[in-house]
Amino acid sequence: MAVVEDGTLNSAKGAKRPIRLFRNPMAKIASIPMILTAMVVFVGGTVWTIVHSFTGSRLLPKLNWVGFDQYERLWDTPRWLISISNLALYGICSLILTLTIGFILAALLDRKIRFESAFRTIFLYPFALSFVVTGLAWQWILNPDFGLQSLVQGWGWESFQFDPLNNPDIVMFGLLIAGIWQGSGLIMCIMLAGLRGIDEDIWKAARVDGIGTVKTYVRIIIPMMRPVFITSLVLIASGIIKLYDLVVAQTNGGPGISSEVPAKYVINYMFQAQNLGQGFAASTMMLCSVIIILIPWAYLEFGGRKNA
Amino acid sequence: MPDIALTGPRGPKPKKRFSRANIFLYGTLIMVSMYYLLPLYVMIVTSLKGMPEIRLGNVFGPPLEVTFEPWVKAWSEACTGLDCTGLSKGFWNSVQILIPSVTLSIAIASLNGYALSHWKFKGSEVFFTILILGAFIPYQTMLYPIVIMLREIGLMGDLWGLVLVHTVFGMPILTLLFRNYFASIPEELFKAARVDGAGFWRIYFQIMLPMALPIFVVAIILQVTGIWNDFLFGVIYTKPATYPMTVQLNNIVNSVQGIKEYNVNMAATLLTGLVPLVIYFASGKLFVRGIAAGAVKG
């Protein structure tokens, strides 16, 4: 080992590392883009936005402090309140439905069926498509004059009404149908991998004890798959907060402002309404909601592992 | 993250071929498959119909007279506002964005992963942790600071500005992917190369790169679909002349002027979805590996 020059074994565990700026100069040079991304864009950008959310910036960012004015105005704006409640409704429904559909599909696919890979391909392909394509396709299917509504009416059920894209009360469900179509395949895939990771002896033991299939799933398999469910939960939740393209393509926030979402609010205020301060305040609120979701997850994921 | 190694099924074995349970099982799967296949079917049949036929029927009927005119029109004549050059412009913009973005982001991320696994330096883990946490920050928080940064270096509205944005936002997940892969390469191999006098770059190009080809394929699949499907960054960091395909598609379909030509709209939508769909059907299990790794990105 003594042959090896200074500073080459630093990756070996337990090796004593002298602090010197010019050790491994090449590794540091190669890492400059990463360091800039992490420190300047991620940390710097986020801090910059939070700081400017306390200013009265309009067309251009300025440092004229207004305290919490932007936040007070934000929570007084009906459009923001609608955005938040829409996101909450979409989020809760999407979370429950995606997890349920994902798990049931994975469980069905795990029943030693034929054509498993064909079914898997069908369930997952929407995930390859963009939200814009998804939104436009479902906009057309839900078209009241030519789509689903007219089809059912054509079957003789004249009074059938299902026009989510023009009905403010159910427009979020129109988005939900498209969102679940796009995203549930991914969760199915993750759940399937989780199911495949469960020892087959569990099934044998359950059968010996005379426990029914459904009961085995509910009482034994699902509790064993807790980490998989938590991963799925975090995935779905972080996707929900980003909900933007789908809304722009499918409804563009309409009818009226009944399908607005926070991400769209931020972008409209920053880039169209020329009210930067509002946009910054709204995006800081989005960041807060992510932190609220992430902390319990990080605690469960990493805090729990230490105890185990 | 669970490892998606889709080996054999592990569920209980069904007994008879035509038992009631089996009929229920396949019935459910086929019903659900129809929900998943419906939009693709509707897009295809609509794009093959003429407008008079669409006005008479509903979206689900197969075309009586197959016409490819909507496809031609979507590609070369569809209008956004007054500009009637079709989706082809957006397609070529997207290609011009895609190639440098994929190359640059993967080059940088693979180097990061390599440095983080075999050339750790003081603080490298801290930067890496910040990078990964950054993947969870809503993009909206960083949009405007990036506008300022791009303006400072004169790339705002330029294709290369968007390339940089894609490189930055693709970095967390790709770095994680490469770091985990390089960390699994035996330390002895690295040490032997060091003893033989190879340096940072030589080990990277002559030992690590050839061994990491599979993970490069996964990274390419992940980035090509991700960047092709991007809408948010395209709409913010480019100008109308350089809009990527997704943005142009949305402008064509949701344009308020003129008569709505649903068949052209659906042909345009399919054209935009074609690139990721081809990648998906061609890559099979590798795509699954990519999304399992990219799942963090959501």
XYZ file of C-alpha atoms in Angstrom:
606
model
C 0.000 0.000 0.000
C 2.877 2.322 0.646
C 3.609 2.258 -3.065
C 0.356 4.035 -3.742
C 0.772 7.756 -3.867
C -0.719 10.142 -1.408
C -4.467 10.587 -1.567
C -5.431 7.555 -3.552
C -6.992 5.430 -0.899
C -9.371 7.996 0.376
C -12.288 5.895 -0.757
C -11.188 3.018 1.420
C -13.214 2.964 4.563
C -11.503 4.157 7.695
C -8.487 5.618 5.886
C -7.418 8.831 7.480
C -8.083 11.743 5.187
C -5.954 14.832 5.488
C -7.902 17.937 4.554
C -6.310 19.439 1.509
C -8.025 21.411 -1.189
C -5.890 20.103 -4.006
C -6.215 16.416 -3.352
C -7.888 14.610 -6.264
C -8.045 17.791 -8.308
C -9.646 15.965 -11.237
C -12.505 14.555 -9.164
C -13.225 18.050 -7.912
C -13.081 19.593 -11.367
C -15.434 16.896 -12.664
C -17.819 17.604 -9.785
C -18.041 21.333 -10.435
C -21.326 21.033 -12.398
C -22.836 19.000 -9.571
C -21.676 21.448 -6.922
C -22.996 24.399 -8.929
C -26.344 22.665 -9.472
C -26.747 21.739 -5.820
C -25.523 24.991 -4.300
C -26.394 27.675 -6.854
C -29.567 26.383 -8.514
C -31.177 24.242 -5.821
C -30.135 25.973 -2.603
C -29.449 29.421 -4.055
C -32.564 29.477 -6.224
C -34.842 28.301 -3.433
C -33.467 30.767 -0.909
C -33.696 33.566 -3.485
C -37.366 32.786 -4.113
C -38.186 32.575 -0.407
C -36.432 35.907 0.268
C -38.219 37.610 -2.613
C -41.589 36.287 -1.482
C -41.398 38.910 1.270
C -41.021 41.746 -1.240
C -43.480 43.699 -3.353
C -41.833 42.633 -6.638
C -44.102 43.068 -9.612
C -42.649 43.086 -13.130
C -39.056 42.824 -11.912
C -37.698 41.373 -8.683
C -36.993 44.143 -6.170
C -35.999 44.107 -2.533
C -38.712 46.385 -1.123
C -39.812 44.542 1.990
C -43.515 44.143 2.595
C -43.398 41.472 5.302
C -46.157 38.905 5.021
C -48.343 41.039 2.718
C -47.967 38.688 -0.223
C -49.019 35.730 1.898
C -52.024 37.590 3.301
C -53.088 38.557 -0.199
C -52.495 34.998 -1.374
C -54.826 33.505 1.213
C -57.422 36.170 0.384
C -57.423 35.330 -3.319
C -60.342 33.061 -4.277
C -58.331 31.596 -7.117
C -55.625 30.367 -4.729
C -58.191 28.904 -2.355
C -59.842 27.092 -5.263
C -56.425 25.866 -6.414
C -55.630 24.497 -2.974
C -58.974 22.758 -2.509
C -58.784 21.345 -6.045
C -55.347 19.972 -5.349
C -56.510 18.497 -2.039
C -59.483 16.801 -3.719
C -57.405 15.568 -6.638
C -54.612 14.515 -4.313
C -56.725 12.474 -1.915
C -58.708 10.766 -4.672
C -55.629 10.130 -6.758
C -53.716 8.730 -3.791
C -56.463 6.323 -2.759
C -57.414 5.251 -6.279
C -53.879 4.869 -7.595
C -52.788 2.808 -4.606
C -55.909 0.632 -4.768
C -55.840 0.123 -8.527
C -52.077 -0.367 -8.529
C -52.244 -2.996 -5.811
C -55.241 -4.858 -7.197
C -53.757 -4.994 -10.690
C -50.424 -6.173 -9.316
C -52.167 -8.832 -7.209
C -54.177 -10.025 -10.224
C -51.052 -10.174 -12.368
C -49.304 -12.149 -9.639
C -51.887 -14.982 -9.783
C -49.787 -17.050 -12.202
C -51.800 -15.945 -15.187
C -51.125 -16.348 -18.868
C -50.131 -13.347 -21.000
C -48.818 -11.563 -17.921
C -46.308 -9.498 -19.841
C -48.932 -8.443 -22.397
C -51.186 -7.135 -19.629
C -48.242 -5.433 -17.956
C -47.305 -3.711 -21.191
C -50.876 -2.467 -21.615
C -51.113 -1.103 -18.069
C -47.780 0.660 -18.218
C -47.720 2.229 -21.689
C -49.591 5.416 -20.684
C -46.705 6.224 -18.372
C -44.476 6.689 -21.422
C -46.793 9.418 -22.719
C -46.609 13.029 -21.667
C -49.304 14.750 -19.654
C -50.022 16.964 -22.638
C -50.822 13.954 -24.827
C -52.812 12.391 -21.966
C -54.797 15.566 -21.392
C -55.620 16.074 -25.055
C -56.660 12.455 -25.599
C -59.029 12.530 -22.639
C -60.313 15.965 -23.585
C -61.482 14.375 -26.820
C -62.974 11.265 -25.183
C -64.861 13.426 -22.686
C -66.093 15.771 -25.411
C -69.851 16.096 -24.684
C -70.968 16.118 -28.342
C -68.934 13.219 -29.704
C -67.463 11.355 -26.743
C -68.584 9.191 -23.868
C -71.750 11.194 -23.125
C -73.045 11.032 -26.675
C -72.187 7.329 -26.915
C -74.263 6.436 -23.848
C -77.078 8.730 -25.009
C -76.942 6.970 -28.361
C -77.571 3.667 -26.601
C -80.987 5.009 -25.624
C -80.239 6.528 -22.205
C -81.180 10.030 -23.391
C -80.894 11.775 -20.043
C -77.361 10.548 -19.370
C -75.152 13.446 -18.315
C -71.400 13.157 -17.975
C -69.659 16.310 -19.074
C -66.863 16.888 -16.562
C -64.918 19.308 -18.731
C -67.784 21.813 -18.829
C -69.233 21.212 -15.390
C -67.343 23.068 -12.618
C -68.599 20.640 -9.967
C -67.010 17.544 -11.439
C -64.206 18.934 -13.597
C -61.558 17.619 -11.187
C -62.868 14.107 -11.752
C -62.345 14.544 -15.471
C -58.713 15.326 -14.716
C -58.561 12.461 -12.249
C -59.644 9.892 -14.846
C -56.802 11.020 -17.099
C -54.251 11.310 -14.290
C -54.949 7.811 -13.005
C -54.830 6.423 -16.522
C -51.353 7.881 -16.935
C -49.841 7.112 -13.557
C -51.335 3.916 -12.137
C -49.188 1.620 -14.292
C -46.056 2.789 -12.531
C -47.519 1.998 -9.116
C -48.707 -1.380 -10.430
C -45.135 -2.114 -11.481
C -43.681 -1.143 -8.106
C -46.335 -3.163 -6.260
C -45.714 -6.160 -8.496
C -42.021 -6.021 -7.668
C -42.990 -5.858 -3.992
C -45.255 -8.887 -4.318
C -42.507 -10.820 -6.089
C -40.232 -10.080 -3.158
C -42.519 -11.936 -0.735
C -41.480 -15.448 0.122
C -43.679 -18.152 -1.385
C -43.609 -20.028 1.904
C -45.916 -17.361 3.320
C -48.576 -18.489 0.868
C -48.014 -22.124 1.764
C -48.250 -21.378 5.469
C -51.454 -19.393 4.979
C -52.975 -22.234 2.981
C -52.022 -24.792 5.628
C -53.712 -22.611 8.228
C -56.794 -22.424 6.028
C -56.732 -18.663 5.545
C -58.596 -17.436 2.462
C -56.845 -15.648 -0.382
C -58.351 -12.213 0.228
C -57.718 -12.450 3.941
C -54.108 -13.448 3.303
C -53.623 -10.363 1.181
C -55.233 -8.009 3.666
C -53.826 -9.448 6.875
C -50.406 -10.723 5.834
C -49.226 -9.486 2.461
C -50.182 -5.803 2.722
C -48.584 -5.320 6.166
C -45.436 -6.989 4.821
C -45.376 -4.586 1.905
C -45.372 -1.480 4.060
C -42.104 -0.090 2.607
C -43.436 -0.536 -0.921
C -46.605 1.332 -0.003
C -44.614 4.150 1.552
C -42.419 4.464 -1.547
C -45.537 4.547 -3.736
C -47.123 7.115 -1.464
C -44.148 9.457 -1.709
C -44.030 9.002 -5.471
C -47.704 9.770 -5.967
C -47.617 12.688 -3.543
C -44.611 14.348 -5.156
C -46.257 13.907 -8.550
C -49.521 15.471 -7.372
C -47.880 18.691 -6.239
C -46.318 19.072 -9.694
C -49.729 18.744 -11.397
C -49.590 21.345 -14.154
C -49.259 20.120 -17.757
C -52.317 17.904 -17.511
C -54.510 20.799 -16.402
C -53.121 23.160 -19.049
C -53.748 20.644 -21.819
C -57.071 19.216 -20.702
C -59.007 22.156 -19.255
C -56.615 25.116 -19.044
C -58.033 25.797 -15.594
C -61.600 25.997 -16.861
C -64.501 26.188 -16.928
C -63.819 29.590 -15.395
C -61.266 28.982 -12.678
C -62.828 25.776 -11.405
C -59.885 23.491 -12.207
C -56.983 25.774 -11.280
C -54.076 24.217 -9.384
C -51.245 25.821 -7.358
C -48.497 25.138 -9.902
C -50.538 26.935 -12.550
C -51.269 29.811 -10.182
C -47.538 30.329 -9.636
C -46.701 30.317 -13.336
C -49.593 32.603 -14.260
C -48.617 35.170 -11.661
C -44.905 35.028 -12.490
C -44.997 34.978 -16.259
C -48.348 36.419 -17.310
C -49.843 38.596 -14.590
C -46.438 40.207 -13.894
C -46.925 39.907 -10.195
C -43.718 38.173 -9.192
C -44.179 38.604 -5.440
C -47.439 36.649 -5.520
C -45.820 33.918 -7.571
C -42.920 33.671 -5.138
C -45.229 33.515 -2.138
C -47.364 30.831 -3.773
C -44.332 28.749 -4.741
C -42.964 29.051 -1.202
C -46.276 27.656 0.039
C -45.840 24.740 -2.361
C -42.367 24.142 -0.961
C -43.800 24.152 2.569
C -46.346 21.500 1.642
C -43.593 19.303 0.206
C -41.593 19.676 3.404
C -44.653 18.743 5.445
C -44.981 15.547 3.408
C -41.273 14.748 3.342
C -40.464 15.058 7.024
C -42.739 12.247 8.238
C -41.540 10.090 5.355
C -37.864 10.718 6.100
C -38.605 9.981 9.743
C -40.345 6.712 8.929
C -37.792 5.672 6.358
C -34.549 6.597 8.049
C -35.519 7.032 11.702
C -37.184 3.624 11.729
C -34.199 1.901 10.184
C -31.920 3.024 12.980
C -34.193 1.496 15.596
C -34.489 -1.779 13.761
C -36.637 1.457 -3.845
C -37.572 -2.157 -4.481
C -35.584 -3.813 -7.182
C -37.845 -4.509 -10.132
C -36.585 -7.930 -11.023
C -39.674 -9.368 -12.597
C -38.975 -13.054 -12.168
C -41.669 -15.685 -11.980
C -45.036 -15.071 -10.365
C -45.282 -15.972 -6.719
C -48.999 -15.858 -6.033
C -51.044 -18.939 -5.267
C -51.611 -21.279 -8.161
C -55.061 -21.309 -9.738
C -56.508 -24.797 -10.001
C -58.783 -25.291 -12.968
C -58.616 -23.546 -16.277
C -62.263 -22.472 -16.422
C -63.059 -22.137 -12.759
C -65.273 -19.271 -11.693
C -62.295 -17.542 -10.128
C -60.382 -17.712 -13.382
C -63.211 -16.223 -15.410
C -63.455 -13.414 -12.884
C -59.684 -12.900 -12.989
C -59.356 -12.692 -16.757
C -62.624 -10.795 -17.076
C -61.381 -8.096 -14.739
C -58.012 -7.882 -16.452
C -59.587 -7.580 -19.886
C -62.041 -4.915 -18.695
C -59.239 -2.907 -17.137
C -57.127 -3.336 -20.265
C -59.926 -1.756 -22.248
C -59.796 1.359 -20.077
C -56.059 1.593 -20.666
C -56.271 0.928 -24.389
C -59.301 3.126 -25.050
C -57.483 6.476 -25.493
C -54.930 4.967 -27.867
C -57.709 3.349 -29.887
C -59.756 6.552 -29.972
C -56.751 8.623 -31.052
C -55.943 6.210 -33.861
C -59.481 5.885 -35.261
C -60.174 9.620 -34.985
C -56.980 10.491 -36.791
C -57.990 8.245 -39.693
C -61.485 9.699 -40.185
C -62.560 12.663 -42.262
C -64.285 15.610 -40.533
C -67.786 14.884 -41.981
C -67.628 11.376 -40.534
C -66.590 12.696 -37.123
C -69.504 15.138 -37.036
C -71.961 12.323 -37.713
C -70.718 9.620 -35.386
C -69.093 9.291 -32.003
C -65.421 8.984 -31.116
C -65.497 5.210 -30.693
C -66.664 4.054 -34.107
C -64.058 2.666 -36.497
C -63.404 4.778 -39.607
C -65.618 3.903 -42.573
C -63.288 5.573 -45.008
C -59.643 5.545 -43.980
C -57.804 8.747 -44.816
C -54.257 9.755 -44.008
C -54.865 13.382 -44.800
C -55.134 14.448 -41.117
C -51.648 13.062 -40.518
C -50.198 15.001 -43.416
C -52.015 18.121 -42.304
C -50.913 17.770 -38.686
C -47.308 17.326 -39.751
C -47.028 20.126 -42.275
C -50.041 22.477 -42.256
C -51.601 22.718 -38.790
C -51.753 26.273 -37.433
C -50.651 27.901 -34.216
C -52.091 31.376 -34.479
C -51.052 32.686 -37.886
C -48.132 30.337 -38.329
C -49.246 27.346 -40.390
C -46.176 25.174 -40.721
C -47.497 22.178 -38.794
C -45.947 20.135 -36.046
C -42.811 19.373 -38.029
C -41.164 22.530 -36.695
C -41.815 21.473 -33.117
C -40.550 18.008 -33.901
C -37.219 19.280 -35.181
C -36.949 21.724 -32.265
C -37.509 18.817 -29.893
C -34.837 16.775 -31.671
C -32.431 19.692 -31.443
C -33.162 20.024 -27.740
C -33.144 16.292 -27.096
C -29.756 15.293 -28.503
C -27.540 17.785 -26.647
C -29.650 17.532 -23.458
C -29.404 13.761 -23.300
C -25.686 13.764 -24.124
C -24.720 16.525 -21.736
C -26.870 15.377 -18.827
C -25.645 11.792 -19.042
C -21.998 12.806 -19.486
C -22.084 15.031 -16.416
C -24.156 12.676 -14.282
C -21.964 9.654 -15.061
C -18.882 11.633 -14.058
C -20.633 12.707 -10.863
C -21.573 9.143 -10.078
C -18.029 8.000 -10.745
C -16.475 10.702 -8.592
C -18.994 10.060 -5.809
C -18.359 6.337 -5.699
C -14.589 6.062 -6.205
C -13.114 9.517 -5.660
C -14.955 10.803 -2.629
C -13.626 14.102 -1.382
C -14.453 16.149 1.638
C -17.977 17.426 1.266
C -18.870 15.263 -1.721
C -21.561 13.407 0.237
C -23.019 16.687 1.438
C -23.351 17.984 -2.113
C -24.873 14.690 -3.161
C -27.461 14.802 -0.369
C -28.413 18.345 -1.329
C -28.699 17.269 -4.947
C -31.071 14.418 -4.055
C -33.172 16.609 -1.766
C -33.324 19.104 -4.621
C -35.258 16.542 -6.659
C -38.159 16.991 -4.241
C -38.259 20.801 -4.398
C -41.185 21.923 -6.580
C -39.811 23.312 -9.841
C -41.890 26.447 -9.322
C -39.559 27.561 -6.531
C -36.571 27.596 -8.876
C -38.158 28.773 -12.116
C -37.544 32.476 -11.767
C -33.992 32.388 -10.391
C -33.108 30.233 -13.406
C -34.639 32.851 -15.715
C -32.268 35.399 -14.167
C -29.272 33.063 -14.437
C -30.008 32.289 -18.081
C -30.438 35.988 -18.838
C -27.070 36.708 -17.215
C -25.288 34.218 -19.458
C -27.337 35.275 -22.488
C -29.114 31.959 -23.060
C -32.686 32.907 -22.123
C -35.040 31.808 -24.902
C -32.250 29.880 -26.573
C -32.288 26.144 -27.190
C -29.020 25.846 -25.255
C -30.613 27.485 -22.248
C -33.225 24.733 -22.226
C -30.457 22.143 -22.636
C -28.819 23.479 -19.476
C -32.136 23.387 -17.600
C -32.691 19.765 -18.580
C -29.150 18.920 -17.531
C -29.655 20.521 -14.138
C -33.018 18.917 -13.404
C -32.010 15.518 -14.734
C -28.910 15.502 -12.578
C -30.273 14.232 -9.225
C -31.818 11.041 -10.508
C -29.103 10.280 -13.058
C -26.332 10.871 -10.546
C -28.065 8.512 -8.128
C -28.397 5.918 -10.883
C -24.715 6.081 -11.857
C -23.418 6.355 -8.310
C -25.232 3.178 -7.277
C -23.987 1.398 -10.357
C -20.345 2.448 -10.045
C -20.384 1.661 -6.332
C -21.194 -1.941 -7.229
C -18.021 -2.252 -9.331
C -15.384 -3.997 -7.177
C -12.988 -1.700 -5.380
C -10.067 -4.045 -6.209
C -10.426 -3.312 -9.891
C -10.149 0.385 -9.190
C -7.159 -0.087 -6.892
C -5.353 -2.270 -9.399
C -5.774 0.428 -12.027
C -4.437 3.007 -9.580
C -1.375 0.894 -8.826
C -0.762 0.613 -12.536
C -0.681 4.369 -12.679
C -4.023 5.173 -14.283
C -5.586 8.471 -13.239
C -9.098 9.817 -12.846
C -9.924 10.140 -16.549
C -8.147 7.037 -17.747
C -9.941 4.790 -15.248
C -13.214 6.417 -16.220
C -12.807 5.978 -19.959
C -10.997 2.645 -20.068
C -12.503 0.721 -17.150
C -15.712 2.286 -15.908
C -17.329 3.329 -19.203
C -17.115 -0.062 -20.923
C -18.501 -1.760 -17.807
C -21.364 0.666 -17.436
C -22.963 0.298 -20.879
C -26.243 -1.235 -19.607
C -26.785 1.605 -17.174
C -26.086 4.096 -19.943
C -28.887 2.530 -21.975
C -31.242 2.848 -18.992
C -30.202 6.481 -18.535
C -30.749 7.243 -22.209
C -34.266 5.749 -22.145
C -35.079 7.699 -19.011
C -33.815 10.990 -20.411
C -35.213 10.668 -23.927
C -38.751 10.032 -22.680
C -38.462 12.587 -19.883
C -37.112 15.400 -22.061
C -39.393 14.642 -24.984
C -42.425 14.765 -22.703
C -41.395 17.964 -20.937
C -43.827 20.835 -21.218
C -43.140 23.174 -18.287
C -39.510 24.023 -19.079
C -40.216 24.246 -22.787
C -42.971 26.777 -22.314
C -40.958 28.933 -19.930
C -37.414 28.883 -21.239
C -37.943 28.999 -24.991
C -39.631 31.432 -27.342
C -42.276 30.566 -29.987
C -39.648 29.944 -32.679
C -37.935 27.299 -30.551
C -40.969 25.714 -28.831
C -40.574 21.959 -28.381
C -43.169 19.605 -29.809
C -45.341 19.247 -26.679
C -45.784 23.012 -26.364
C -46.559 23.409 -30.032
C -49.037 20.518 -29.862
C -50.885 22.160 -27.004
C -50.983 25.456 -28.905
C -52.348 23.788 -32.018
C -55.043 21.760 -30.276
C -56.148 24.352 -27.755
C -56.009 27.268 -30.181
C -59.277 29.192 -30.080
C -59.154 30.422 -33.650
C -60.713 28.605 -36.577
C -62.827 25.472 -36.779
C -61.748 22.604 -34.579
C -60.390 19.810 -36.723
C -60.517 16.936 -34.316
C -58.934 14.437 -36.684
C -55.919 16.693 -37.246
C -55.682 17.305 -33.509
C -55.621 13.597 -32.749
C -53.077 12.912 -35.492
C -50.883 15.646 -33.988
C -51.312 14.180 -30.492
C -50.346 10.732 -31.733
C -47.341 12.112 -33.596
C -46.104 13.725 -30.382
C -46.641 10.548 -28.405
C -45.009 8.370 -31.025
C -41.377 8.848 -29.979
C -41.810 7.772 -26.328
C -44.217 5.009 -27.359
C -41.713 3.529 -29.802
C -39.027 3.681 -27.131
C -41.364 2.038 -24.646
C -42.357 -0.843 -26.880
C -38.828 -1.346 -28.174
C -37.058 -1.264 -24.829
C -39.350 -3.471 -22.746
C -37.748 -4.398 -19.438
C -35.093 -1.706 -19.665
C -37.844 0.923 -19.576
C -39.164 -0.642 -16.381
C -35.683 -0.487 -14.888
C -35.404 3.138 -15.932
C -38.657 4.193 -14.345
C -37.934 2.191 -11.210
C -34.765 4.216 -10.876
C -36.411 7.387 -12.086
C -39.374 6.870 -9.835
C -37.914 9.342 -7.375
C -38.401 12.020 -9.989
C -42.096 11.178 -10.140
